[in-house]
């Protein structure tokens, strides 16, 4: 069971974040690195899946990113391939559910096929890190639907995917301390934001956030870092995704910004070559 920090302690922590907002020579947390960011273009892929009668029963529409310049070719190919795999994954799901979709349309007397629409939003990109927030809009009847989220964030230097822990300050205890502290910050912010002026969260709702929170469900922005989870885990009557955005000042006791990481690595490299 995760422990919860007192509201007073979280409140004091949030105020203390401002003092930690410039840990690298007083420079801006979002100042870009010298090298240009990758050039990212959009590519739209569509495919329809038909039943034995030639009726379209599932439709897949994915707008995926393709890096075309300012990136090592091997890394570029890896990122582009990973994005393409999302389209292929949705196509496999569609192929495996042709009969189910056809039966659903027959039983519900619907003329609309199942639809899966996926978009990639570039939430952050510099010469080192590129982060995509992937939203899937899935509907059984072709109507509007709240999207589900997933994230793909890449270290363009190593070619590896990265998680929120990539930016963790506490490298020794990051799997315990960072998650617990971030969890409590999110609970504190959700308590103020989720219902707006209509009220605060109950203790059971705070516990539900802790149980559903994952450091994998994050994305970077120019100003900070954001975490997300389904609103239904807090309130079964609500749909969609709750996004908790932290500025680098707010997250500064837990995470380094991409710029800070670049400054730290540059300093370490200078020390090694001195």
mmCIF file of C-alpha atoms in Angstrom:
data_model
loop_
_atom_site.group_PDB
_atom_site.id
_atom_site.type_symbol
_atom_site.label_atom_id
_atom_site.label_comp_id
_atom_site.label_asym_id
_atom_site.label_seq_id
_atom_site.Cartn_x
_atom_site.Cartn_y
_atom_site.Cartn_z
ATOM 1 C CA UNK A 1 0.000 0.000 0.000
ATOM 2 C CA UNK A 2 1.443 3.318 -1.001
ATOM 3 C CA UNK A 3 1.872 5.917 1.718
ATOM 4 C CA UNK A 4 0.302 9.333 1.306
ATOM 5 C CA UNK A 5 2.064 12.516 2.275
ATOM 6 C CA UNK A 6 0.030 14.917 4.343
ATOM 7 C CA UNK A 7 -1.671 17.744 2.469
ATOM 8 C CA UNK A 8 0.395 20.252 4.411
ATOM 9 C CA UNK A 9 3.651 18.540 3.429
ATOM 10 C CA UNK A 10 2.690 18.317 -0.230
ATOM 11 C CA UNK A 11 1.642 21.956 -0.144
ATOM 12 C CA UNK A 12 5.038 22.949 1.232
ATOM 13 C CA UNK A 13 6.805 20.758 -1.317
ATOM 14 C CA UNK A 14 4.976 22.391 -4.197
ATOM 15 C CA UNK A 15 5.978 25.823 -2.962
ATOM 16 C CA UNK A 16 9.570 24.682 -2.566
ATOM 17 C CA UNK A 17 9.723 23.587 -6.222
ATOM 18 C CA UNK A 18 10.029 27.181 -7.379
ATOM 19 C CA UNK A 19 13.370 27.451 -5.608
ATOM 20 C CA UNK A 20 14.633 24.470 -7.603
ATOM 21 C CA UNK A 21 13.578 25.728 -11.028
ATOM 22 C CA UNK A 22 17.033 26.800 -12.211
ATOM 23 C CA UNK A 23 19.495 24.085 -11.343
ATOM 24 C CA UNK A 24 21.702 24.686 -14.370
ATOM 25 C CA UNK A 25 23.450 28.064 -14.238
ATOM 26 C CA UNK A 26 20.160 29.936 -14.021
ATOM 27 C CA UNK A 27 19.305 29.157 -17.654
ATOM 28 C CA UNK A 28 15.808 28.508 -18.943
ATOM 29 C CA UNK A 29 14.491 25.004 -18.310
ATOM 30 C CA UNK A 30 13.236 24.803 -21.873
ATOM 31 C CA UNK A 31 16.215 26.326 -23.671
ATOM 32 C CA UNK A 32 16.874 24.100 -26.711
ATOM 33 C CA UNK A 33 20.149 22.371 -27.381
ATOM 34 C CA UNK A 34 22.422 23.778 -30.101
ATOM 35 C CA UNK A 35 21.693 21.095 -32.695
ATOM 36 C CA UNK A 36 18.404 21.396 -34.610
ATOM 37 C CA UNK A 37 15.516 19.096 -33.667
ATOM 38 C CA UNK A 38 14.480 16.313 -36.043
ATOM 39 C CA UNK A 39 12.173 17.128 -38.922
ATOM 40 C CA UNK A 40 8.931 15.246 -38.315
ATOM 41 C CA UNK A 41 6.411 14.772 -41.099
ATOM 42 C CA UNK A 42 2.970 13.177 -41.013
ATOM 43 C CA UNK A 43 1.955 10.108 -42.967
ATOM 44 C CA UNK A 44 -1.636 8.916 -43.152
ATOM 45 C CA UNK A 45 -2.392 5.212 -43.511
ATOM 46 C CA UNK A 46 -5.884 3.820 -43.965
ATOM 47 C CA UNK A 47 -7.236 0.335 -44.415
ATOM 48 C CA UNK A 48 -10.713 -1.170 -44.525
ATOM 49 C CA UNK A 49 -11.570 -4.718 -43.547
ATOM 50 C CA UNK A 50 -14.534 -6.435 -45.187
ATOM 51 C CA UNK A 51 -16.629 -9.438 -44.270
ATOM 52 C CA UNK A 52 -17.428 -12.337 -46.607
ATOM 53 C CA UNK A 53 -20.185 -10.262 -48.195
ATOM 54 C CA UNK A 54 -17.812 -7.449 -49.132
ATOM 55 C CA UNK A 55 -19.182 -5.116 -46.447
ATOM 56 C CA UNK A 56 -16.681 -2.892 -44.627
ATOM 57 C CA UNK A 57 -16.920 -3.894 -40.970
ATOM 58 C CA UNK A 58 -13.722 -2.371 -39.532
ATOM 59 C CA UNK A 59 -11.900 0.780 -40.586
ATOM 60 C CA UNK A 60 -8.381 1.746 -39.458
ATOM 61 C CA UNK A 61 -7.081 5.290 -39.927
ATOM 62 C CA UNK A 62 -3.677 6.202 -38.483
ATOM 63 C CA UNK A 63 -1.780 9.469 -38.867
ATOM 64 C CA UNK A 64 1.735 8.565 -37.849
ATOM 65 C CA UNK A 65 4.965 10.576 -37.606
ATOM 66 C CA UNK A 66 7.957 10.011 -39.842
ATOM 67 C CA UNK A 67 11.331 11.566 -39.002
ATOM 68 C CA UNK A 68 13.023 12.632 -42.233
ATOM 69 C CA UNK A 69 16.007 14.814 -41.237
ATOM 70 C CA UNK A 70 18.383 15.816 -38.428
ATOM 71 C CA UNK A 71 18.632 12.358 -36.925
ATOM 72 C CA UNK A 72 20.967 9.371 -37.209
ATOM 73 C CA UNK A 73 19.579 7.027 -39.851
ATOM 74 C CA UNK A 74 19.515 3.984 -37.573
ATOM 75 C CA UNK A 75 17.624 5.941 -34.910
ATOM 76 C CA UNK A 76 15.338 7.507 -37.532
ATOM 77 C CA UNK A 77 14.509 4.073 -38.927
ATOM 78 C CA UNK A 78 13.826 2.708 -35.443
ATOM 79 C CA UNK A 79 11.461 5.536 -34.473
ATOM 80 C CA UNK A 80 9.623 5.380 -37.804
ATOM 81 C CA UNK A 81 9.337 1.595 -37.581
ATOM 82 C CA UNK A 82 7.973 1.817 -34.031
ATOM 83 C CA UNK A 83 5.301 4.268 -35.187
ATOM 84 C CA UNK A 84 4.413 2.041 -38.148
ATOM 85 C CA UNK A 85 3.988 -0.907 -35.778
ATOM 86 C CA UNK A 86 1.070 0.920 -34.163
ATOM 87 C CA UNK A 87 -0.743 0.886 -37.512
ATOM 88 C CA UNK A 88 0.122 -2.770 -38.045
ATOM 89 C CA UNK A 89 -1.111 -3.616 -34.536
ATOM 90 C CA UNK A 90 -4.484 -1.974 -35.216
ATOM 91 C CA UNK A 91 -4.720 -3.814 -38.522
ATOM 92 C CA UNK A 92 -4.093 -7.169 -36.805
ATOM 93 C CA UNK A 93 -6.830 -6.388 -34.302
ATOM 94 C CA UNK A 94 -9.188 -5.510 -37.152
ATOM 95 C CA UNK A 95 -8.314 -8.663 -39.096
ATOM 96 C CA UNK A 96 -8.927 -10.841 -36.035
ATOM 97 C CA UNK A 97 -12.291 -9.198 -35.329
ATOM 98 C CA UNK A 98 -13.924 -9.158 -38.756
ATOM 99 C CA UNK A 99 -16.523 -11.754 -37.739
ATOM 100 C CA UNK A 100 -17.169 -10.050 -34.397
ATOM 101 C CA UNK A 101 -17.635 -6.671 -36.044
ATOM 102 C CA UNK A 102 -19.965 -8.149 -38.678
ATOM 103 C CA UNK A 103 -22.053 -9.864 -35.997
ATOM 104 C CA UNK A 104 -22.232 -6.650 -33.979
ATOM 105 C CA UNK A 105 -23.432 -4.673 -36.991
ATOM 106 C CA UNK A 106 -26.078 -7.310 -37.741
ATOM 107 C CA UNK A 107 -27.315 -7.576 -34.156
ATOM 108 C CA UNK A 108 -27.459 -3.813 -33.638
ATOM 109 C CA UNK A 109 -28.806 -3.177 -37.150
ATOM 110 C CA UNK A 110 -25.971 -0.720 -37.708
ATOM 111 C CA UNK A 111 -24.565 0.332 -41.068
ATOM 112 C CA UNK A 112 -21.493 1.869 -39.457
ATOM 113 C CA UNK A 113 -18.287 -0.197 -39.199
ATOM 114 C CA UNK A 114 -16.079 -0.314 -36.158
ATOM 115 C CA UNK A 115 -13.572 2.513 -36.467
ATOM 116 C CA UNK A 116 -10.095 2.905 -35.034
ATOM 117 C CA UNK A 117 -8.560 6.336 -35.555
ATOM 118 C CA UNK A 118 -5.074 6.988 -34.172
ATOM 119 C CA UNK A 119 -3.145 10.244 -34.040
ATOM 120 C CA UNK A 120 0.386 11.045 -32.901
ATOM 121 C CA UNK A 121 0.899 14.416 -31.215
ATOM 122 C CA UNK A 122 4.494 15.594 -30.928
ATOM 123 C CA UNK A 123 4.427 17.038 -27.415
ATOM 124 C CA UNK A 124 8.178 17.659 -27.203
ATOM 125 C CA UNK A 125 11.106 17.486 -29.596
ATOM 126 C CA UNK A 126 14.712 18.619 -29.498
ATOM 127 C CA UNK A 127 17.951 17.146 -30.801
ATOM 128 C CA UNK A 128 18.043 14.643 -27.926
ATOM 129 C CA UNK A 129 14.470 13.678 -27.014
ATOM 130 C CA UNK A 130 11.276 13.336 -29.025
ATOM 131 C CA UNK A 131 7.996 12.479 -27.358
ATOM 132 C CA UNK A 132 4.680 11.460 -28.941
ATOM 133 C CA UNK A 133 1.301 11.315 -27.237
ATOM 134 C CA UNK A 134 -0.729 8.685 -29.085
ATOM 135 C CA UNK A 135 -4.500 8.986 -28.982
ATOM 136 C CA UNK A 136 -6.808 6.237 -30.221
ATOM 137 C CA UNK A 137 -10.448 7.007 -30.922
ATOM 138 C CA UNK A 138 -12.276 3.684 -31.132
ATOM 139 C CA UNK A 139 -15.976 3.412 -31.846
ATOM 140 C CA UNK A 140 -18.334 0.500 -32.477
ATOM 141 C CA UNK A 141 -20.820 2.721 -34.289
ATOM 142 C CA UNK A 142 -18.661 5.342 -36.018
ATOM 143 C CA UNK A 143 -19.604 8.084 -33.557
ATOM 144 C CA UNK A 144 -17.450 10.353 -31.427
ATOM 145 C CA UNK A 145 -15.460 8.629 -28.708
ATOM 146 C CA UNK A 146 -13.138 9.679 -25.915
ATOM 147 C CA UNK A 147 -9.577 8.694 -26.812
ATOM 148 C CA UNK A 148 -7.341 6.289 -24.969
ATOM 149 C CA UNK A 149 -3.723 7.354 -24.471
ATOM 150 C CA UNK A 150 -0.300 5.828 -24.776
ATOM 151 C CA UNK A 151 3.144 7.388 -25.034
ATOM 152 C CA UNK A 152 6.231 6.827 -27.141
ATOM 153 C CA UNK A 153 9.247 8.826 -26.018
ATOM 154 C CA UNK A 154 12.665 8.319 -27.616
ATOM 155 C CA UNK A 155 16.237 9.153 -26.708
ATOM 156 C CA UNK A 156 17.593 10.142 -30.111
ATOM 157 C CA UNK A 157 21.176 9.841 -28.886
ATOM 158 C CA UNK A 158 20.943 6.176 -27.910
ATOM 159 C CA UNK A 159 18.012 5.175 -30.095
ATOM 160 C CA UNK A 160 16.255 3.700 -27.074
ATOM 161 C CA UNK A 161 12.736 4.345 -25.792
ATOM 162 C CA UNK A 162 12.688 6.213 -22.498
ATOM 163 C CA UNK A 163 10.321 6.464 -19.570
ATOM 164 C CA UNK A 164 9.738 9.128 -16.948
ATOM 165 C CA UNK A 165 12.499 7.442 -14.933
ATOM 166 C CA UNK A 166 14.965 8.553 -17.621
ATOM 167 C CA UNK A 167 14.603 12.032 -16.163
ATOM 168 C CA UNK A 168 14.637 10.997 -12.492
ATOM 169 C CA UNK A 169 17.025 12.835 -10.206
ATOM 170 C CA UNK A 170 17.303 10.083 -7.594
ATOM 171 C CA UNK A 171 19.060 7.329 -9.511
ATOM 172 C CA UNK A 172 19.580 5.083 -6.477
ATOM 173 C CA UNK A 173 15.985 4.908 -5.241
ATOM 174 C CA UNK A 174 14.036 6.151 -8.231
ATOM 175 C CA UNK A 175 11.703 3.136 -8.405
ATOM 176 C CA UNK A 176 10.439 3.805 -4.874
ATOM 177 C CA UNK A 177 10.961 7.425 -3.836
ATOM 178 C CA UNK A 178 10.241 9.096 -7.158
ATOM 179 C CA UNK A 179 7.052 7.166 -7.817
ATOM 180 C CA UNK A 180 5.737 7.769 -4.331
ATOM 181 C CA UNK A 181 6.512 11.473 -4.386
ATOM 182 C CA UNK A 182 5.129 12.005 -7.902
ATOM 183 C CA UNK A 183 2.066 9.987 -6.955
ATOM 184 C CA UNK A 184 1.362 12.252 -4.015
ATOM 185 C CA UNK A 185 1.920 15.412 -6.049
ATOM 186 C CA UNK A 186 -0.593 14.137 -8.617
ATOM 187 C CA UNK A 187 -3.090 13.333 -5.870
ATOM 188 C CA UNK A 188 -2.641 16.826 -4.471
ATOM 189 C CA UNK A 189 -3.175 18.469 -7.871
ATOM 190 C CA UNK A 190 -6.116 16.199 -8.775
ATOM 191 C CA UNK A 191 -7.735 17.064 -5.467
ATOM 192 C CA UNK A 192 -7.724 20.706 -6.584
ATOM 193 C CA UNK A 193 -8.407 20.236 -10.288
ATOM 194 C CA UNK A 194 -10.550 17.150 -10.944
ATOM 195 C CA UNK A 195 -13.889 18.604 -9.853
ATOM 196 C CA UNK A 196 -12.851 22.234 -10.104
ATOM 197 C CA UNK A 197 -14.900 24.291 -7.668
ATOM 198 C CA UNK A 198 -17.405 21.467 -7.235
ATOM 199 C CA UNK A 199 -15.458 19.695 -4.497
ATOM 200 C CA UNK A 200 -12.392 17.648 -3.608
ATOM 201 C CA UNK A 201 -11.560 13.960 -3.855
ATOM 202 C CA UNK A 202 -12.563 11.394 -1.260
ATOM 203 C CA UNK A 203 -9.995 9.219 0.470
ATOM 204 C CA UNK A 204 -11.077 6.245 -1.657
ATOM 205 C CA UNK A 205 -10.559 8.289 -4.815
ATOM 206 C CA UNK A 206 -7.071 9.280 -3.674
ATOM 207 C CA UNK A 207 -6.281 5.612 -3.118
ATOM 208 C CA UNK A 208 -7.653 4.771 -6.575
ATOM 209 C CA UNK A 209 -5.215 7.249 -8.138
ATOM 210 C CA UNK A 210 -2.321 5.586 -6.310
ATOM 211 C CA UNK A 211 -3.415 2.154 -7.501
ATOM 212 C CA UNK A 212 -3.800 3.212 -11.146
ATOM 213 C CA UNK A 213 -0.837 5.564 -11.436
ATOM 214 C CA UNK A 214 2.109 4.492 -13.582
ATOM 215 C CA UNK A 215 5.323 6.306 -14.426
ATOM 216 C CA UNK A 216 4.992 4.829 -17.926
ATOM 217 C CA UNK A 217 1.938 6.992 -18.591
ATOM 218 C CA UNK A 218 3.685 10.292 -19.152
ATOM 219 C CA UNK A 219 4.704 12.745 -21.829
ATOM 220 C CA UNK A 220 7.054 15.702 -22.041
ATOM 221 C CA UNK A 221 6.034 19.240 -22.937
ATOM 222 C CA UNK A 222 8.057 22.374 -23.601
ATOM 223 C CA UNK A 223 7.228 23.567 -20.096
ATOM 224 C CA UNK A 224 7.304 20.372 -18.069
ATOM 225 C CA UNK A 225 6.070 16.815 -17.723
ATOM 226 C CA UNK A 226 2.547 15.377 -17.651
ATOM 227 C CA UNK A 227 1.027 12.155 -16.342
ATOM 228 C CA UNK A 228 -2.345 10.683 -17.220
ATOM 229 C CA UNK A 229 -4.845 7.989 -16.277
ATOM 230 C CA UNK A 230 -8.483 7.149 -16.978
ATOM 231 C CA UNK A 231 -10.988 9.374 -15.209
ATOM 232 C CA UNK A 232 -13.118 6.292 -14.551
ATOM 233 C CA UNK A 233 -10.649 5.107 -11.919
ATOM 234 C CA UNK A 234 -11.602 8.180 -9.879
ATOM 235 C CA UNK A 235 -15.267 8.391 -10.816
ATOM 236 C CA UNK A 236 -17.061 5.529 -12.630
ATOM 237 C CA UNK A 237 -19.528 8.036 -14.085
ATOM 238 C CA UNK A 238 -16.796 9.937 -15.945
ATOM 239 C CA UNK A 239 -15.069 8.964 -19.190
ATOM 240 C CA UNK A 240 -11.940 10.183 -20.876
ATOM 241 C CA UNK A 241 -8.433 10.775 -19.581
ATOM 242 C CA UNK A 242 -7.286 12.982 -16.725
ATOM 243 C CA UNK A 243 -4.025 14.784 -17.473
ATOM 244 C CA UNK A 244 -1.917 16.156 -14.641
ATOM 245 C CA UNK A 245 0.611 18.646 -15.984
ATOM 246 C CA UNK A 246 3.589 19.794 -13.930
ATOM 247 C CA UNK A 247 5.943 22.582 -14.875
ATOM 248 C CA UNK A 248 9.648 21.859 -14.518
ATOM 249 C CA UNK A 249 9.553 24.119 -11.465
ATOM 250 C CA UNK A 250 6.886 21.933 -9.857
ATOM 251 C CA UNK A 251 8.620 18.690 -10.814
ATOM 252 C CA UNK A 252 12.095 19.987 -10.029
ATOM 253 C CA UNK A 253 12.705 17.954 -6.865
ATOM 254 C CA UNK A 254 11.970 14.725 -8.734
ATOM 255 C CA UNK A 255 12.899 15.182 -12.396
ATOM 256 C CA UNK A 256 15.540 16.886 -14.493
ATOM 257 C CA UNK A 257 14.338 18.671 -17.608
ATOM 258 C CA UNK A 258 15.870 17.556 -20.947
ATOM 259 C CA UNK A 259 17.940 20.736 -20.962
ATOM 260 C CA UNK A 260 19.293 20.034 -17.486
ATOM 261 C CA UNK A 261 20.216 16.482 -18.494
ATOM 262 C CA UNK A 262 22.118 17.839 -21.493
ATOM 263 C CA UNK A 263 23.978 20.326 -19.269
ATOM 264 C CA UNK A 264 24.856 17.631 -16.720
ATOM 265 C CA UNK A 265 26.131 15.240 -19.402
ATOM 266 C CA UNK A 266 28.172 18.019 -21.028
ATOM 267 C CA UNK A 267 29.770 18.808 -17.669
ATOM 268 C CA UNK A 268 30.527 15.125 -17.039
ATOM 269 C CA UNK A 269 32.069 14.768 -20.504
ATOM 270 C CA UNK A 270 34.213 17.841 -19.893
ATOM 271 C CA UNK A 271 35.411 16.404 -16.576
ATOM 272 C CA UNK A 272 36.306 13.076 -18.205
ATOM 273 C CA UNK A 273 38.369 14.719 -20.940
ATOM 274 C CA UNK A 274 40.072 17.219 -18.640
#
